[in-house]
Coordinates of C-alpha atoms in Angstrom, one line a residue:
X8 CA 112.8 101.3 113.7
X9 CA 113.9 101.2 109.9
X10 CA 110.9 102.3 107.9
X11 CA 111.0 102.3 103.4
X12 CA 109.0 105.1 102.5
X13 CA 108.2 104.6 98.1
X14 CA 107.8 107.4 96.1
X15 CA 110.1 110.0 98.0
X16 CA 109.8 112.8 95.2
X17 CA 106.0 112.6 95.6
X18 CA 104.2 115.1 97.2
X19 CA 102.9 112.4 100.2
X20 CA 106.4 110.8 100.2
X21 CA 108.2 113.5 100.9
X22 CA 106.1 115.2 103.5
X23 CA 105.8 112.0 105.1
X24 CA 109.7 111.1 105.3
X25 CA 111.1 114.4 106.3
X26 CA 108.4 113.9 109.6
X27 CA 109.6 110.2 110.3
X28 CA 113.4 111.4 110.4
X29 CA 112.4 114.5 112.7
X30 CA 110.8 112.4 115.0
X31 CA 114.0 109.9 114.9
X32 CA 113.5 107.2 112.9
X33 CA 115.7 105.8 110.4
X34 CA 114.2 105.8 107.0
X35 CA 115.1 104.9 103.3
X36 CA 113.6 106.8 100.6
X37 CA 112.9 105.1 96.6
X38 CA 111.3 106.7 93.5
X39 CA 111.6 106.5 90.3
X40 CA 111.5 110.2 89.5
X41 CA 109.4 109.3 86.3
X42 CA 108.3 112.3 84.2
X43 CA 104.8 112.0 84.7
X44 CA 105.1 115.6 86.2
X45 CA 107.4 118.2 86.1
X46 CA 110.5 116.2 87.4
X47 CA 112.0 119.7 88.2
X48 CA 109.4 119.8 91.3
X49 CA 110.8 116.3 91.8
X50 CA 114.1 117.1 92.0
X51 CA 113.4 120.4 94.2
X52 CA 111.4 118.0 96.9
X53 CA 114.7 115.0 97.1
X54 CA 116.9 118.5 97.9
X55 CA 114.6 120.1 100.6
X56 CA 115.6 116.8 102.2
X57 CA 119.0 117.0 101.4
X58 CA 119.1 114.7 98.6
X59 CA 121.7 115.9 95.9
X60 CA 120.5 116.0 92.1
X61 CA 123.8 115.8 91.0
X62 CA 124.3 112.4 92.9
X63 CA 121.0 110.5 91.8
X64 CA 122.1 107.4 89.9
X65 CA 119.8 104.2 89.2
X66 CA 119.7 101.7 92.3
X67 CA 122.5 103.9 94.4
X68 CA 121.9 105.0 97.9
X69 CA 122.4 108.7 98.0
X70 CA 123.0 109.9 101.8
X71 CA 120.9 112.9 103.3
X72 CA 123.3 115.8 104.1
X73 CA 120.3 117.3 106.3
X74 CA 119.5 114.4 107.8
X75 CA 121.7 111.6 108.8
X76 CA 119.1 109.0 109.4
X77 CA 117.8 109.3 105.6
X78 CA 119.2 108.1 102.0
X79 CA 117.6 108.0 99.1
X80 CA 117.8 105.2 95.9
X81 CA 116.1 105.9 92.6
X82 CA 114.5 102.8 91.3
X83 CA 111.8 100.9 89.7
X84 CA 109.6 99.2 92.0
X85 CA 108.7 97.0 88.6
X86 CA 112.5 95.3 89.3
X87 CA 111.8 92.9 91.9
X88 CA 115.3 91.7 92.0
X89 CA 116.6 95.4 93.2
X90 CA 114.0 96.0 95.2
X91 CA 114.2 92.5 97.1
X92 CA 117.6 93.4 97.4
X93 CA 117.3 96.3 99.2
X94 CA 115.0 95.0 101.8
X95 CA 117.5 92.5 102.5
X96 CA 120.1 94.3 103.1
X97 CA 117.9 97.5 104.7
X98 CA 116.5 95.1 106.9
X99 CA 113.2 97.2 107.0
X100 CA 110.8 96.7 110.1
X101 CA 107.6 98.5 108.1
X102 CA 107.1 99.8 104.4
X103 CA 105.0 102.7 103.8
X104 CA 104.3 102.3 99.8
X105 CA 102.8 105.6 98.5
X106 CA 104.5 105.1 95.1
X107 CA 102.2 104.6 91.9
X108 CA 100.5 106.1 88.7
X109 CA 98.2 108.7 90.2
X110 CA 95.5 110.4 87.8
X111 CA 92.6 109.8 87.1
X112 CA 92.0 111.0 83.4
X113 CA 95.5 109.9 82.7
X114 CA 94.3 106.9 83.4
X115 CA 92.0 106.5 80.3
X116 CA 94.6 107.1 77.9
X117 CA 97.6 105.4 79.3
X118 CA 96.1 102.8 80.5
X119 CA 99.4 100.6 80.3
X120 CA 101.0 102.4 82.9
X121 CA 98.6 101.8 85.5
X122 CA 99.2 97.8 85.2
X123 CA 103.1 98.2 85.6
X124 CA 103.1 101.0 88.2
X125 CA 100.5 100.3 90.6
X126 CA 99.7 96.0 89.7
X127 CA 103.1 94.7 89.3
X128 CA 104.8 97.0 91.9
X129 CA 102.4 96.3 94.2
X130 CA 102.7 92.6 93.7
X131 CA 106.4 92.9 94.2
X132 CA 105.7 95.5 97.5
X133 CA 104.0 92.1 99.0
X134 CA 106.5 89.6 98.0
X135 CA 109.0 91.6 99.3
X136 CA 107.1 91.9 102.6
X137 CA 106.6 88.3 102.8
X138 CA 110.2 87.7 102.5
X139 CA 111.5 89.9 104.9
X140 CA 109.6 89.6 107.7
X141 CA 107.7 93.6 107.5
X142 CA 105.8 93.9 110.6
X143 CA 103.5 96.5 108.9
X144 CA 103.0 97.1 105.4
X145 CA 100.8 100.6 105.2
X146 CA 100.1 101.5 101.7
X147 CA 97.9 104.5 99.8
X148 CA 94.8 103.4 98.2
X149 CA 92.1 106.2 97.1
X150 CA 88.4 107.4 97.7
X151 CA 88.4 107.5 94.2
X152 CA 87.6 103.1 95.0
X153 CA 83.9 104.3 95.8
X154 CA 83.2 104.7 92.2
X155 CA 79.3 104.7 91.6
X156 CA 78.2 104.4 95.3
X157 CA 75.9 106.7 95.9
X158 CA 75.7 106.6 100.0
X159 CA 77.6 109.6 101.4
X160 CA 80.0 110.2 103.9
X161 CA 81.5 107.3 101.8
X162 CA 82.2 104.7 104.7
X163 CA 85.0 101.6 104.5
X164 CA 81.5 99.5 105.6
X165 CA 80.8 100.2 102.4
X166 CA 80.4 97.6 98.9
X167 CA 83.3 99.2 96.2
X168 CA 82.6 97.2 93.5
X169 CA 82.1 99.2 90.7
X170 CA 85.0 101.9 90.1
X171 CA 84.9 104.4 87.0
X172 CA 88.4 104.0 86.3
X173 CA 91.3 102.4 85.6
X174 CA 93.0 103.6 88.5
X175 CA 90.2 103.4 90.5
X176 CA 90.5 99.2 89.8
X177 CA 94.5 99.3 90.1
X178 CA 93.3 101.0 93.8
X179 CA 90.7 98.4 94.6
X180 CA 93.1 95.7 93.2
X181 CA 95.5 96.6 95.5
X182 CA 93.4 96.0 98.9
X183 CA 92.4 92.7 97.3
X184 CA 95.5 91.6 97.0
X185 CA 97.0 93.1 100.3
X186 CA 94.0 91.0 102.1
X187 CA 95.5 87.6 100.2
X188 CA 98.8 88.3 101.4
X189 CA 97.6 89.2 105.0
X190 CA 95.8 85.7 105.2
X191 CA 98.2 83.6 103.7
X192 CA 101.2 85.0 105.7
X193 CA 100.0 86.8 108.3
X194 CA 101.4 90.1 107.3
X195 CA 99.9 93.1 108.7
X196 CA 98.3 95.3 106.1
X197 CA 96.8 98.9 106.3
X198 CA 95.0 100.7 102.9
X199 CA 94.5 104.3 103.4
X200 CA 91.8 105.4 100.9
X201 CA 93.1 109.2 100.7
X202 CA 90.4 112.4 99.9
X203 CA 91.9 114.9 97.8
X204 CA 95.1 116.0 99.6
X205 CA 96.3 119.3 98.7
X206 CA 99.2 121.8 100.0
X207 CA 102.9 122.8 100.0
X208 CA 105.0 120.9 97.7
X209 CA 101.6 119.2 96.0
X210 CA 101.1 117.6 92.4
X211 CA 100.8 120.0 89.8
X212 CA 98.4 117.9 87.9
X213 CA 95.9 118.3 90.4
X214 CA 93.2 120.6 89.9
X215 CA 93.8 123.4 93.3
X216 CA 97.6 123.8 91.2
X217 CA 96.2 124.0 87.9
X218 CA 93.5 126.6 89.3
X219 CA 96.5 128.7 90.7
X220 CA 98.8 128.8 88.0
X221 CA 95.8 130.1 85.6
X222 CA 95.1 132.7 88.4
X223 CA 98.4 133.5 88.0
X224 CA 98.8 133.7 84.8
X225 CA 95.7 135.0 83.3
X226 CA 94.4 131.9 82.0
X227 CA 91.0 130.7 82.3
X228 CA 90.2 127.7 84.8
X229 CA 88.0 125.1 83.5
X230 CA 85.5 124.5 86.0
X231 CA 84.2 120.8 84.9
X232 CA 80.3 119.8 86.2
X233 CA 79.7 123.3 85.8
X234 CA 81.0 123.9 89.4
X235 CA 78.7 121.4 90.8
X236 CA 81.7 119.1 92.2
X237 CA 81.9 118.6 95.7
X238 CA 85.4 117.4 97.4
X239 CA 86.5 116.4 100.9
X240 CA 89.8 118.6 100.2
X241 CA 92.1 117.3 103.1
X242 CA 95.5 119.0 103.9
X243 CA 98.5 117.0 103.8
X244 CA 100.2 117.2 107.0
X245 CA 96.5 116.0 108.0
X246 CA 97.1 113.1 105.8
X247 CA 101.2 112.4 107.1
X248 CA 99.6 112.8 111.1
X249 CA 96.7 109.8 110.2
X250 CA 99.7 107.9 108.1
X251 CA 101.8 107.7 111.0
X252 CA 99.0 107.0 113.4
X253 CA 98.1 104.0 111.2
X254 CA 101.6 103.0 110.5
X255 CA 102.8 102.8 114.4
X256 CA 99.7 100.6 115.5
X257 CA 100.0 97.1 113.1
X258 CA 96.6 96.0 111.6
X259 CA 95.2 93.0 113.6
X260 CA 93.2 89.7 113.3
X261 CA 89.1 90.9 113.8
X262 CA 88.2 88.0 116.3
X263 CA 84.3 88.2 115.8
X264 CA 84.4 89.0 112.3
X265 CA 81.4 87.3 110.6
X266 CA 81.5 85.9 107.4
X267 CA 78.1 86.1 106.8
X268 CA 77.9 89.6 107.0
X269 CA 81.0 90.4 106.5
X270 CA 82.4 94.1 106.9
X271 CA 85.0 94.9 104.2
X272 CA 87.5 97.1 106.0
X273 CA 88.8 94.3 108.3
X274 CA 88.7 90.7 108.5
X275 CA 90.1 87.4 110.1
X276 CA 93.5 88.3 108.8
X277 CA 95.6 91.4 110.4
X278 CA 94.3 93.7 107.8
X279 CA 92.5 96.9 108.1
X280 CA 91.2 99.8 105.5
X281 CA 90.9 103.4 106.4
X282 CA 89.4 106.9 105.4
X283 CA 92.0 110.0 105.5
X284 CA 89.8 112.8 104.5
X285 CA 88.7 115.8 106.2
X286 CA 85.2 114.5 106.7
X287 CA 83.7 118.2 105.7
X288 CA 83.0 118.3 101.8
X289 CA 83.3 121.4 99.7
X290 CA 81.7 122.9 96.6
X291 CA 84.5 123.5 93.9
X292 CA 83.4 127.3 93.7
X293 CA 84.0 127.9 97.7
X294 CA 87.4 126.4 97.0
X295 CA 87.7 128.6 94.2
X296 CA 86.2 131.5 95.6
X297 CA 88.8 131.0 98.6
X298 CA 92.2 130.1 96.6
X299 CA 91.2 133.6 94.6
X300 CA 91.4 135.4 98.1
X301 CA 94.5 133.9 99.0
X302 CA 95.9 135.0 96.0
X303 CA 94.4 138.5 95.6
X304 CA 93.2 138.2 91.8
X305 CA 90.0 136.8 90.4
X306 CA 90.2 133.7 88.1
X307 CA 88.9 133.5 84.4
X308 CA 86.0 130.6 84.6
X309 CA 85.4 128.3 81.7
X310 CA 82.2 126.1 82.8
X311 CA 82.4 122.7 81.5
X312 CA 80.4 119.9 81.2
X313 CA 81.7 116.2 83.3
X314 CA 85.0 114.4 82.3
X315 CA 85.0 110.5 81.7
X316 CA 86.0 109.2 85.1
X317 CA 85.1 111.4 87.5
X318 CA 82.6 111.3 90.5
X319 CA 80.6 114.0 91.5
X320 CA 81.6 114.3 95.3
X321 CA 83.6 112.7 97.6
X322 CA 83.2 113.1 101.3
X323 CA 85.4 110.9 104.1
X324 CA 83.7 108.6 107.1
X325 CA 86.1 108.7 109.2
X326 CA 84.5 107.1 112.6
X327 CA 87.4 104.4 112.4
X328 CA 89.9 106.8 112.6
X329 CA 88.7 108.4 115.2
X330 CA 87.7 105.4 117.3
X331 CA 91.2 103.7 116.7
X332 CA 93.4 106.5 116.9
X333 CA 91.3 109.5 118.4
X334 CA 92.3 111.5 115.5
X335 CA 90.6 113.1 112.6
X336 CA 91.5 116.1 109.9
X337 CA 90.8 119.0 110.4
X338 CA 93.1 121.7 109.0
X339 CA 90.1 124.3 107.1
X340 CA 90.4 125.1 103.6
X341 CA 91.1 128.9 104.4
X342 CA 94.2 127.7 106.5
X343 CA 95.4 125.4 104.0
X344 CA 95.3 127.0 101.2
X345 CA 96.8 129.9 102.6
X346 CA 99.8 127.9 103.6
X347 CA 99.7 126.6 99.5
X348 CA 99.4 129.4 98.0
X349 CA 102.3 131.1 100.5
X350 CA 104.6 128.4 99.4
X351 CA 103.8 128.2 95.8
X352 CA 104.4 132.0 95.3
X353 CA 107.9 131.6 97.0
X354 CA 108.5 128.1 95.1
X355 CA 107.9 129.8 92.0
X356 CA 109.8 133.2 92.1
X357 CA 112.5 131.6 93.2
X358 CA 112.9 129.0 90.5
X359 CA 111.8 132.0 87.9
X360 CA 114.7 133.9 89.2
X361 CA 116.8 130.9 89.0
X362 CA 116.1 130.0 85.7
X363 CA 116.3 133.4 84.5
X364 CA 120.1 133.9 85.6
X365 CA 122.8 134.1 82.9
X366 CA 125.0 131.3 82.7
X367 CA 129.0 132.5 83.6
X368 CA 130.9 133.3 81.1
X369 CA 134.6 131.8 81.2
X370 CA 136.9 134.7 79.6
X371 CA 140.1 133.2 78.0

């Protein structure tokens, strides 16, 4: 099975990727290694897999030398032509598209990126399905979709109609038009609306990574809704365990689907929506109050008022998941971020010591 995985230097991506080719299956790898983030952390992810820097050219495979069933191109899902390319030549069986313009608050500023990154390579993610024959397209929505809906444990039965932000819509957008394309062509599609994922290797624009580099650095973290938040924190390999249940059991036609009352997370077509999420919400000071034990110093706390965009809590239904795939989340908060805060303390002394290094000096 030949499996395209988008967004490879993401933190999803490449957890995701490096599983599939342990458990033996072939898979290409595509991001555009845009500098939304520190491309550095990037760069340091394509390696771990054994993609070379040095080797990273526009629309070239680079091979794995860790694992042989892997390569790598860097590209913009926004050039259809390249992209349709590839899948004709890759002869993909599924595409797992986790690529796009995360963030929230970036959202409200740069709102332009959001159409290109996560509307037109989406759109171009489908065609390229339709034209190649993908027997399952599996692709990362958001909880942030649930918008002003009040109802909690947020529940795919559930009306998302009104989103707070732009990426919120882009999200939404997306399962509208993976439905289209599931009853037009009869391609099976799979939206994963993913709760807060956090760990090894994560996004340094996410607020657990910005509330450990202040720790470490004696900065102060500002807490926004005065701590009040509540999130369904979920650990990635959680997340890349529910992905690959998902992705190995195609979406189906729901036979007794009624029209009248019609449930938005399946339909007539082959196409399905799903909660990741560790179903067990937390209040932003526990995760605090934890993430300061793991890292053995207190944090400076700057209360602040709510941001434009956010929701107050988040917290993942996940009785489809378990009733389709007998599987759930459930890593604690303790355990993961212990296992975050592990690896960013070794991440980061080794690229301080790296960066710290004279350069050789060449004597004549």
């Amino acid at each position: 099975m030949k499996i395209l995985v988008t967004g490879t230097a993401g933190f999803v991506g490449f957890h995701l990727a490096e599983k599939l080719v342990q458990r033996g299956n072939n898979v290409v790898g595509v991001d555009n290694i845009n500098d939304y983030y520190d491309t550095k952390l990037k760069f340091a992810r394509l390696a771990e897999s054994g993609i070379c820097e040095e080797l990273i050219e526009w629309n070239t495979e680079v091979q794995s030398f860790k694992y042989s069933q892997y390569s790598f191109y860097r590209m913009n899902l926004e050039d259809k032509a390249n992209l349709i390319a590839l899948c004709e030549r890759e002869k993909f069986d599924i595409i797992v598209h986790l690529a796009a313009q995360a963030g929230v608050r970036y959202s409200i500023t740069n709102p332009d990126a959001y159409a290109q990154s996560n509307l037109i390579s989406f759109l171009n993610i489908l065609e390229a399905s339709r034209q190649h024959n993908i027997k399952h397209l599996v692709y990362a929505s958001s909880s942030s979709v649930y918008g002003l809906n009040g109802v909690m444990p947020f529940s795919v039965k559930h009306n998302v109609d009104h989103p707070v932000s732009l990426y919120a819509a882009s999200k939404k957008a997306n399962e509208l038009m993976a439905h289209t394309y599931s009853h037009l062509y009869k391609i099976p599609t799979s939206g994963l609306r993913f709760f807060t994922i956090y760990g090894p290797w994560g996004r340094p624009d996410m607020a657990y990574f910005l509330f450990a580099d202040a720790i470490k650095n004696n900065k102060p973290i500002q807490v926004f809704n005065n701590g009040e938040m509540q999130r369904d924190f979920t650990y990635i390999d959680d997340v890349v365990e529910g992905i690959i249940n998902v992705m190995d059991k195609p979406a189906e036609p729901c036979p007794d689907w009624d029209c009248e009352h019609p449930d938005p997370s399946r339909s007539t077509a082959p196409y399905r929506i799903y909660n990741i999420g560790n179903n067990k919400p937390v209040q932003l000071m526990t995760f605090i109050d934890e993430l300061q034990k793991c890292m053995g110093k207190n944090a400076l706390l700057e209360m602040r008022g709510n941001q434009p965009g956010d929701v107050t809590a988040t917290w993942a239904n996940v009785d489809d998941l378990i009733e389709n795939f007998n599987y759930k989340p459930d890593t604690t908060i303790a355990c993961g971020l212990k296992r975050f805060t592990d690896w960013y303390t070794n991440y980061y002394s080794i690229r301080r010591e790296t960066e710290t290094q004279p350069e050789s000096i060449s004597l004549p």
